[in-house]
PDB file of C-alpha atoms in Angstrom:
ATOM      1  CA  MET A   1      24.793  -4.810  -7.801  1.00  0.00           C
ATOM      2  CA  SER A   2      26.489  -5.778  -4.386  1.00  0.00           C
ATOM      3  CA  ALA A   3      24.248  -5.185  -1.219  1.00  0.00           C
ATOM      4  CA  SER A   4      26.629  -1.811  -0.391  1.00  0.00           C
ATOM      5  CA  GLN A   5      25.436  -0.708  -3.889  1.00  0.00           C
ATOM      6  CA  SER A   6      21.993  -1.328  -3.490  1.00  0.00           C
ATOM      7  CA  LYS A   7      19.180   1.002  -4.449  1.00  0.00           C
ATOM      8  CA  VAL A   8      16.382   1.801  -2.341  1.00  0.00           C
ATOM      9  CA  VAL A   9      12.925   2.611  -3.597  1.00  0.00           C
ATOM     10  CA  GLN A  10      10.579   4.294  -1.172  1.00  0.00           C
ATOM     11  CA  TYR A  11       7.438   2.954  -1.263  1.00  0.00           C
ATOM     12  CA  PHE A  12       4.431   5.343  -0.025  1.00  0.00           C
ATOM     13  CA  PHE A  13       1.270   3.319   0.279  1.00  0.00           C
ATOM     14  CA  ALA A  14      -2.324   3.091   1.702  1.00  0.00           C
ATOM     15  CA  PRO A  15      -3.417  -0.118   2.940  1.00  0.00           C
ATOM     16  CA  HIS A  16      -6.942   0.153   1.761  1.00  0.00           C
ATOM     17  CA  SER A  17      -5.743   1.275  -2.162  1.00  0.00           C
ATOM     18  CA  PRO A  18      -6.758  -1.605  -4.575  1.00  0.00           C
ATOM     19  CA  TRP A  19      -4.166  -0.365  -6.755  1.00  0.00           C
ATOM     20  CA  THR A  20      -1.605  -0.744  -4.005  1.00  0.00           C
ATOM     21  CA  TYR A  21      -2.811  -4.423  -3.526  1.00  0.00           C
ATOM     22  CA  LEU A  22      -2.438  -5.404  -7.318  1.00  0.00           C
ATOM     23  CA  GLY A  23       1.171  -3.991  -7.515  1.00  0.00           C
ATOM     24  CA  HIS A  24       2.502  -5.053  -4.106  1.00  0.00           C
ATOM     25  CA  ALA A  25       3.860  -8.673  -4.776  1.00  0.00           C
ATOM     26  CA  ARG A  26       5.500  -7.337  -7.976  1.00  0.00           C
ATOM     27  CA  LEU A  27       7.151  -4.601  -6.118  1.00  0.00           C
ATOM     28  CA  MET A  28       8.505  -7.424  -3.816  1.00  0.00           C
ATOM     29  CA  ALA A  29       9.413  -9.439  -6.643  1.00  0.00           C
ATOM     30  CA  ILE A  30      11.014  -6.500  -8.517  1.00  0.00           C
ATOM     31  CA  ALA A  31      13.266  -5.875  -5.370  1.00  0.00           C
ATOM     32  CA  ALA A  32      14.332  -9.448  -4.861  1.00  0.00           C
ATOM     33  CA  LYS A  33      15.427  -9.678  -8.425  1.00  0.00           C
ATOM     34  CA  THR A  34      17.332  -6.444  -8.479  1.00  0.00           C
ATOM     35  CA  GLY A  35      18.660  -6.484  -4.878  1.00  0.00           C
ATOM     36  CA  ALA A  36      16.783  -3.228  -3.908  1.00  0.00           C
ATOM     37  CA  GLN A  37      15.775  -2.386  -0.608  1.00  0.00           C
ATOM     38  CA  ILE A  38      11.922  -1.158  -0.224  1.00  0.00           C
ATOM     39  CA  ASP A  39      11.557   1.701   2.365  1.00  0.00           C
ATOM     40  CA  VAL A  40       8.220   0.791   3.772  1.00  0.00           C
ATOM     41  CA  ARG A  41       6.134   4.098   4.482  1.00  0.00           C
ATOM     42  CA  PRO A  42       2.471   3.800   4.952  1.00  0.00           C
ATOM     43  CA  PHE A  43       0.756   7.073   5.367  1.00  0.00           C
ATOM     44  CA  ASP A  44      -2.785   9.230   5.479  1.00  0.00           C
ATOM     45  CA  LEU A  45      -3.759   9.429   1.949  1.00  0.00           C
ATOM     46  CA  GLY A  46      -6.506  11.417   3.126  1.00  0.00           C
ATOM     47  CA  LYS A  47      -4.651  14.235   4.426  1.00  0.00           C
ATOM     48  CA  VAL A  48      -2.645  13.816   1.074  1.00  0.00           C
ATOM     49  CA  PHE A  49      -5.556  14.320  -0.941  1.00  0.00           C
ATOM     50  CA  SER A  50      -6.855  17.392   0.898  1.00  0.00           C
ATOM     51  CA  VAL A  51      -3.512  19.047  -0.117  1.00  0.00           C
ATOM     52  CA  SER A  52      -2.971  18.005  -3.509  1.00  0.00           C
ATOM     53  CA  GLY A  53      -6.336  18.376  -5.298  1.00  0.00           C
ATOM     54  CA  GLY A  54      -7.380  14.378  -4.723  1.00  0.00           C
ATOM     55  CA  LEU A  55     -10.990  13.647  -4.205  1.00  0.00           C
ATOM     56  CA  PRO A  56     -12.151  10.451  -2.137  1.00  0.00           C
ATOM     57  CA  LEU A  57     -13.984   8.015  -4.355  1.00  0.00           C
ATOM     58  CA  ALA A  58     -17.402   8.815  -3.569  1.00  0.00           C
ATOM     59  CA  LYS A  59     -17.005  12.476  -4.127  1.00  0.00           C
ATOM     60  CA  ARG A  60     -15.471  11.704  -7.778  1.00  0.00           C
ATOM     61  CA  ALA A  61     -17.771  11.998 -11.039  1.00  0.00           C
ATOM     62  CA  PRO A  62     -19.753   8.922 -12.032  1.00  0.00           C
ATOM     63  CA  GLN A  63     -17.944   8.490 -14.972  1.00  0.00           C
ATOM     64  CA  ARG A  64     -14.607   8.500 -13.147  1.00  0.00           C
ATOM     65  CA  GLN A  65     -16.064   5.443 -10.774  1.00  0.00           C
ATOM     66  CA  ALA A  66     -17.147   3.637 -13.446  1.00  0.00           C
ATOM     67  CA  TYR A  67     -13.720   3.652 -15.414  1.00  0.00           C
ATOM     68  CA  ARG A  68     -11.887   2.835 -12.100  1.00  0.00           C
ATOM     69  CA  LEU A  69     -14.208  -0.293 -11.580  1.00  0.00           C
ATOM     70  CA  ALA A  70     -13.502  -1.287 -15.429  1.00  0.00           C
ATOM     71  CA  GLU A  71      -9.847  -0.706 -14.868  1.00  0.00           C
ATOM     72  CA  LEU A  72     -10.086  -2.420 -11.855  1.00  0.00           C
ATOM     73  CA  ALA A  73     -11.434  -5.529 -13.273  1.00  0.00           C
ATOM     74  CA  ARG A  74      -8.535  -5.402 -16.521  1.00  0.00           C
ATOM     75  CA  TRP A  75      -5.865  -5.399 -14.101  1.00  0.00           C
ATOM     76  CA  SER A  76      -7.116  -8.257 -11.847  1.00  0.00           C
ATOM     77  CA  ALA A  77      -7.708 -10.292 -14.936  1.00  0.00           C
ATOM     78  CA  PHE A  78      -4.331  -9.645 -16.401  1.00  0.00           C
ATOM     79  CA  LEU A  79      -2.323 -10.174 -13.141  1.00  0.00           C
ATOM     80  CA  GLN A  80      -4.314 -13.115 -12.348  1.00  0.00           C
ATOM     81  CA  VAL A  81      -4.819 -11.284  -8.625  1.00  0.00           C
ATOM     82  CA  PRO A  82      -7.888 -12.155  -7.096  1.00  0.00           C
ATOM     83  CA  LEU A  83      -9.981  -8.948  -6.518  1.00  0.00           C
ATOM     84  CA  THR A  84     -13.698  -8.034  -5.692  1.00  0.00           C
ATOM     85  CA  LEU A  85     -14.426  -4.793  -7.413  1.00  0.00           C
ATOM     86  CA  GLN A  86     -16.971  -3.502  -4.368  1.00  0.00           C
ATOM     87  CA  PRO A  87     -16.000  -5.353  -1.416  1.00  0.00           C
ATOM     88  CA  LYS A  88     -18.346  -5.536   1.602  1.00  0.00           C
ATOM     89  CA  PHE A  89     -16.322  -3.325   3.888  1.00  0.00           C
ATOM     90  CA  PHE A  90     -14.863  -0.773   1.807  1.00  0.00           C
ATOM     91  CA  PRO A  91     -14.659   2.474   1.886  1.00  0.00           C
ATOM     92  CA  VAL A  92     -12.857   1.685   5.243  1.00  0.00           C
ATOM     93  CA  SER A  93     -10.417   3.752   7.267  1.00  0.00           C
ATOM     94  CA  PRO A  94      -7.004   2.522   6.737  1.00  0.00           C
ATOM     95  CA  GLU A  95      -5.548   4.236   9.815  1.00  0.00           C
ATOM     96  CA  ALA A  96      -5.384   0.982  12.066  1.00  0.00           C
ATOM     97  CA  SER A  97      -4.099  -1.080   9.408  1.00  0.00           C
ATOM     98  CA  ALA A  98      -1.405   1.325   8.409  1.00  0.00           C
ATOM     99  CA  LYS A  99       0.036   1.724  11.872  1.00  0.00           C
ATOM    100  CA  LEU A 100      -0.242  -2.299  12.330  1.00  0.00           C
ATOM    101  CA  ILE A 101       2.112  -2.549   9.377  1.00  0.00           C
ATOM    102  CA  ILE A 102       4.617   0.001  11.083  1.00  0.00           C
ATOM    103  CA  ALA A 103       4.408  -1.805  14.277  1.00  0.00           C
ATOM    104  CA  THR A 104       5.574  -5.099  12.441  1.00  0.00           C
ATOM    105  CA  ARG A 105       8.333  -3.065  10.557  1.00  0.00           C
ATOM    106  CA  LEU A 106       9.860  -2.084  14.016  1.00  0.00           C
ATOM    107  CA  ALA A 107       9.296  -5.508  15.626  1.00  0.00           C
ATOM    108  CA  HIS A 108      10.331  -7.716  12.766  1.00  0.00           C
ATOM    109  CA  GLY A 109      11.514  -5.767   9.987  1.00  0.00           C
ATOM    110  CA  VAL A 110      10.823  -4.869   6.508  1.00  0.00           C
ATOM    111  CA  GLU A 111      10.171  -8.205   5.060  1.00  0.00           C
ATOM    112  CA  ALA A 112       7.597  -9.071   7.825  1.00  0.00           C
ATOM    113  CA  SER A 113       6.005  -5.642   7.254  1.00  0.00           C
ATOM    114  CA  LEU A 114       5.600  -6.294   3.578  1.00  0.00           C
ATOM    115  CA  ASN A 115       4.202  -9.743   4.443  1.00  0.00           C
ATOM    116  CA  LEU A 116       1.558  -8.312   6.826  1.00  0.00           C
ATOM    117  CA  ALA A 117       0.882  -5.707   4.167  1.00  0.00           C
ATOM    118  CA  HIS A 118      -0.138  -7.895   1.811  1.00  0.00           C
ATOM    119  CA  ALA A 119      -2.085 -10.274   3.880  1.00  0.00           C
ATOM    120  CA  ILE A 120      -3.931  -7.035   5.068  1.00  0.00           C
ATOM    121  CA  MET A 121      -4.719  -5.838   1.332  1.00  0.00           C
ATOM    122  CA  ARG A 122      -5.877  -9.344   0.331  1.00  0.00           C
ATOM    123  CA  GLY A 123      -7.852  -9.733   3.092  1.00  0.00           C
ATOM    124  CA  LEU A 124      -9.817  -6.552   2.155  1.00  0.00           C
ATOM    125  CA  TRP A 125      -9.801  -6.765  -1.721  1.00  0.00           C
ATOM    126  CA  ALA A 126      -9.937 -10.550  -1.952  1.00  0.00           C
ATOM    127  CA  GLU A 127     -11.525 -12.130   1.341  1.00  0.00           C
ATOM    128  CA  GLU A 128     -14.195  -9.226   2.118  1.00  0.00           C
ATOM    129  CA  ARG A 129     -12.260  -8.726   5.355  1.00  0.00           C
ATOM    130  CA  ASN A 130     -13.347  -5.705   7.415  1.00  0.00           C
ATOM    131  CA  ILE A 131      -9.508  -4.097   8.089  1.00  0.00           C
ATOM    132  CA  GLY A 132     -10.867  -1.011   9.817  1.00  0.00           C
ATOM    133  CA  ASP A 133     -11.955  -3.600  12.840  1.00  0.00           C
ATOM    134  CA  GLU A 134      -9.311  -4.025  15.398  1.00  0.00           C
ATOM    135  CA  GLU A 135     -10.062  -7.739  16.149  1.00  0.00           C
ATOM    136  CA  THR A 136      -9.997  -8.665  12.458  1.00  0.00           C
ATOM    137  CA  LEU A 137      -6.589  -6.912  12.079  1.00  0.00           C
ATOM    138  CA  VAL A 138      -5.324  -9.287  14.940  1.00  0.00           C
ATOM    139  CA  GLN A 139      -6.841 -12.630  13.451  1.00  0.00           C
ATOM    140  CA  ILE A 140      -5.012 -11.292  10.068  1.00  0.00           C
ATOM    141  CA  ALA A 141      -1.563 -11.054  11.653  1.00  0.00           C
ATOM    142  CA  LEU A 142      -2.116 -14.490  13.748  1.00  0.00           C
ATOM    143  CA  ASP A 143      -3.016 -15.957  10.430  1.00  0.00           C
ATOM    144  CA  ALA A 144       0.330 -14.809   8.737  1.00  0.00           C
ATOM    145  CA  GLY A 145       2.280 -15.954  11.835  1.00  0.00           C
ATOM    146  CA  PHE A 146       2.484 -12.725  14.057  1.00  0.00           C
ATOM    147  CA  ASP A 147       1.184 -12.358  17.414  1.00  0.00           C
ATOM    148  CA  GLY A 148      -0.981 -10.020  16.337  1.00  0.00           C
ATOM    149  CA  ARG A 149      -2.333  -8.970  19.724  1.00  0.00           C
ATOM    150  CA  GLN A 150       1.053  -7.457  20.878  1.00  0.00           C
ATOM    151  CA  LEU A 151       1.379  -5.911  17.253  1.00  0.00           C
ATOM    152  CA  LEU A 152      -1.940  -3.905  17.704  1.00  0.00           C
ATOM    153  CA  LYS A 153      -0.331  -2.790  21.481  1.00  0.00           C
ATOM    154  CA  THR A 154       2.595  -1.653  19.749  1.00  0.00           C
ATOM    155  CA  SER A 155       0.826   0.268  16.918  1.00  0.00           C
ATOM    156  CA  GLU A 156      -1.322   2.110  19.326  1.00  0.00           C
ATOM    157  CA  THR A 157       1.822   3.738  20.615  1.00  0.00           C
ATOM    158  CA  ALA A 158       3.148   7.586  20.404  1.00  0.00           C
ATOM    159  CA  SER A 159       6.319   6.330  18.434  1.00  0.00           C
ATOM    160  CA  VAL A 160       3.884   4.341  15.821  1.00  0.00           C
ATOM    161  CA  GLN A 161       1.672   7.421  14.941  1.00  0.00           C
ATOM    162  CA  ALA A 162       5.031   9.494  15.156  1.00  0.00           C
ATOM    163  CA  GLU A 163       5.824   7.594  12.008  1.00  0.00           C
ATOM    164  CA  TYR A 164       2.726   7.575  10.516  1.00  0.00           C
ATOM    165  CA  ASP A 165       2.635  11.450  10.882  1.00  0.00           C
ATOM    166  CA  ALA A 166       6.188  11.488   9.272  1.00  0.00           C
ATOM    167  CA  ASN A 167       5.362   9.523   6.448  1.00  0.00           C
ATOM    168  CA  THR A 168       2.611  11.739   5.731  1.00  0.00           C
ATOM    169  CA  GLU A 169       4.638  14.592   5.913  1.00  0.00           C
ATOM    170  CA  ALA A 170       7.354  13.259   3.794  1.00  0.00           C
ATOM    171  CA  ALA A 171       4.653  12.165   1.041  1.00  0.00           C
ATOM    172  CA  THR A 172       3.374  15.939   0.816  1.00  0.00           C
ATOM    173  CA  ALA A 173       7.230  17.021   0.596  1.00  0.00           C
ATOM    174  CA  ALA A 174       7.651  14.741  -1.934  1.00  0.00           C
ATOM    175  CA  SER A 175       4.692  15.696  -3.760  1.00  0.00           C
ATOM    176  CA  VAL A 176       3.275  12.563  -3.430  1.00  0.00           C
ATOM    177  CA  PHE A 177      -0.663  12.747  -4.263  1.00  0.00           C
ATOM    178  CA  GLY A 178      -1.514   9.008  -4.862  1.00  0.00           C
ATOM    179  CA  SER A 179      -1.068   5.452  -3.355  1.00  0.00           C
ATOM    180  CA  PRO A 180       0.872   3.250  -4.597  1.00  0.00           C
ATOM    181  CA  TRP A 181       3.877   6.040  -5.005  1.00  0.00           C
ATOM    182  CA  TYR A 182       7.530   4.618  -5.363  1.00  0.00           C
ATOM    183  CA  ILE A 183      10.644   6.887  -5.293  1.00  0.00           C
ATOM    184  CA  VAL A 184      13.757   5.870  -6.846  1.00  0.00           C
ATOM    185  CA  ASP A 185      16.997   8.205  -7.033  1.00  0.00           C
ATOM    186  CA  GLY A 186      14.529  11.154  -6.078  1.00  0.00           C
ATOM    187  CA  GLU A 187      12.116  10.384  -9.270  1.00  0.00           C
ATOM    188  CA  GLY A 188       8.539   9.569  -8.534  1.00  0.00           C
ATOM    189  CA  TYR A 189       6.371   6.974 -10.098  1.00  0.00           C
ATOM    190  CA  TRP A 190       2.550   6.927  -9.292  1.00  0.00           C
ATOM    191  CA  GLY A 191       0.623   3.511  -9.499  1.00  0.00           C
ATOM    192  CA  GLN A 192       1.304   0.062 -10.141  1.00  0.00           C
ATOM    193  CA  ASP A 193       1.089   0.289 -13.924  1.00  0.00           C
ATOM    194  CA  ARG A 194       4.439   2.395 -13.607  1.00  0.00           C
ATOM    195  CA  LEU A 195       6.128  -0.780 -11.973  1.00  0.00           C
ATOM    196  CA  ASP A 196       8.087  -1.227 -15.097  1.00  0.00           C
ATOM    197  CA  PHE A 197       9.709   2.302 -14.921  1.00  0.00           C
ATOM    198  CA  VAL A 198      10.775   1.225 -11.256  1.00  0.00           C
ATOM    199  CA  GLU A 199      12.491  -1.799 -12.384  1.00  0.00           C
ATOM    200  CA  ARG A 200      14.372   0.144 -15.262  1.00  0.00           C
ATOM    201  CA  ALA A 201      15.405   2.845 -12.554  1.00  0.00           C
ATOM    202  CA  LEU A 202      16.489   0.176  -9.949  1.00  0.00           C
ATOM    203  CA  GLU A 203      18.504  -1.432 -12.529  1.00  0.00           C
ATOM    204  CA  ARG A 204      20.304   1.621 -13.888  1.00  0.00           C
TER     205      ARG A 204
END
């Protein structure tokens, strides 16, 4: 497939989602393999939950919480992606990290934003770092080869907030109700366990 024919996968995600973390590197590999472009769309999962019937983790029934932990352990082992089931800094607000990812895309492009997103999610789920803390985010960005301080400054601008809000509105309009959520040719796929279907859609 030539560049002019390459498909786009809209990637709606919240950077504090362990499921997004488990699928992130695989999505990047699938895009590289198929020549697809990734449209990076960090969004406010909490707002989407509020209009789609979703519940934050703490409000879910105990049996649902227990099964979530079992599934995370299974997928972590199967994919050989290191993951701490109950990291020290979770639950955590994802807003600052989401806006840092948007700022990175605006300054350095899609691939850079995807790389930083992976570093942030790995920081939370494998390294037990507090991605709700601005200084921690600056350090994660520095470790990934970016000017973390400048990106943080950019992330606090009205234009980045506007994009974050627009992504959230677009997610709601597209009937998104979880993270990660992938859209190819107008069809939505919820969860990293649907990446096989995403790959097939991109190869059509």
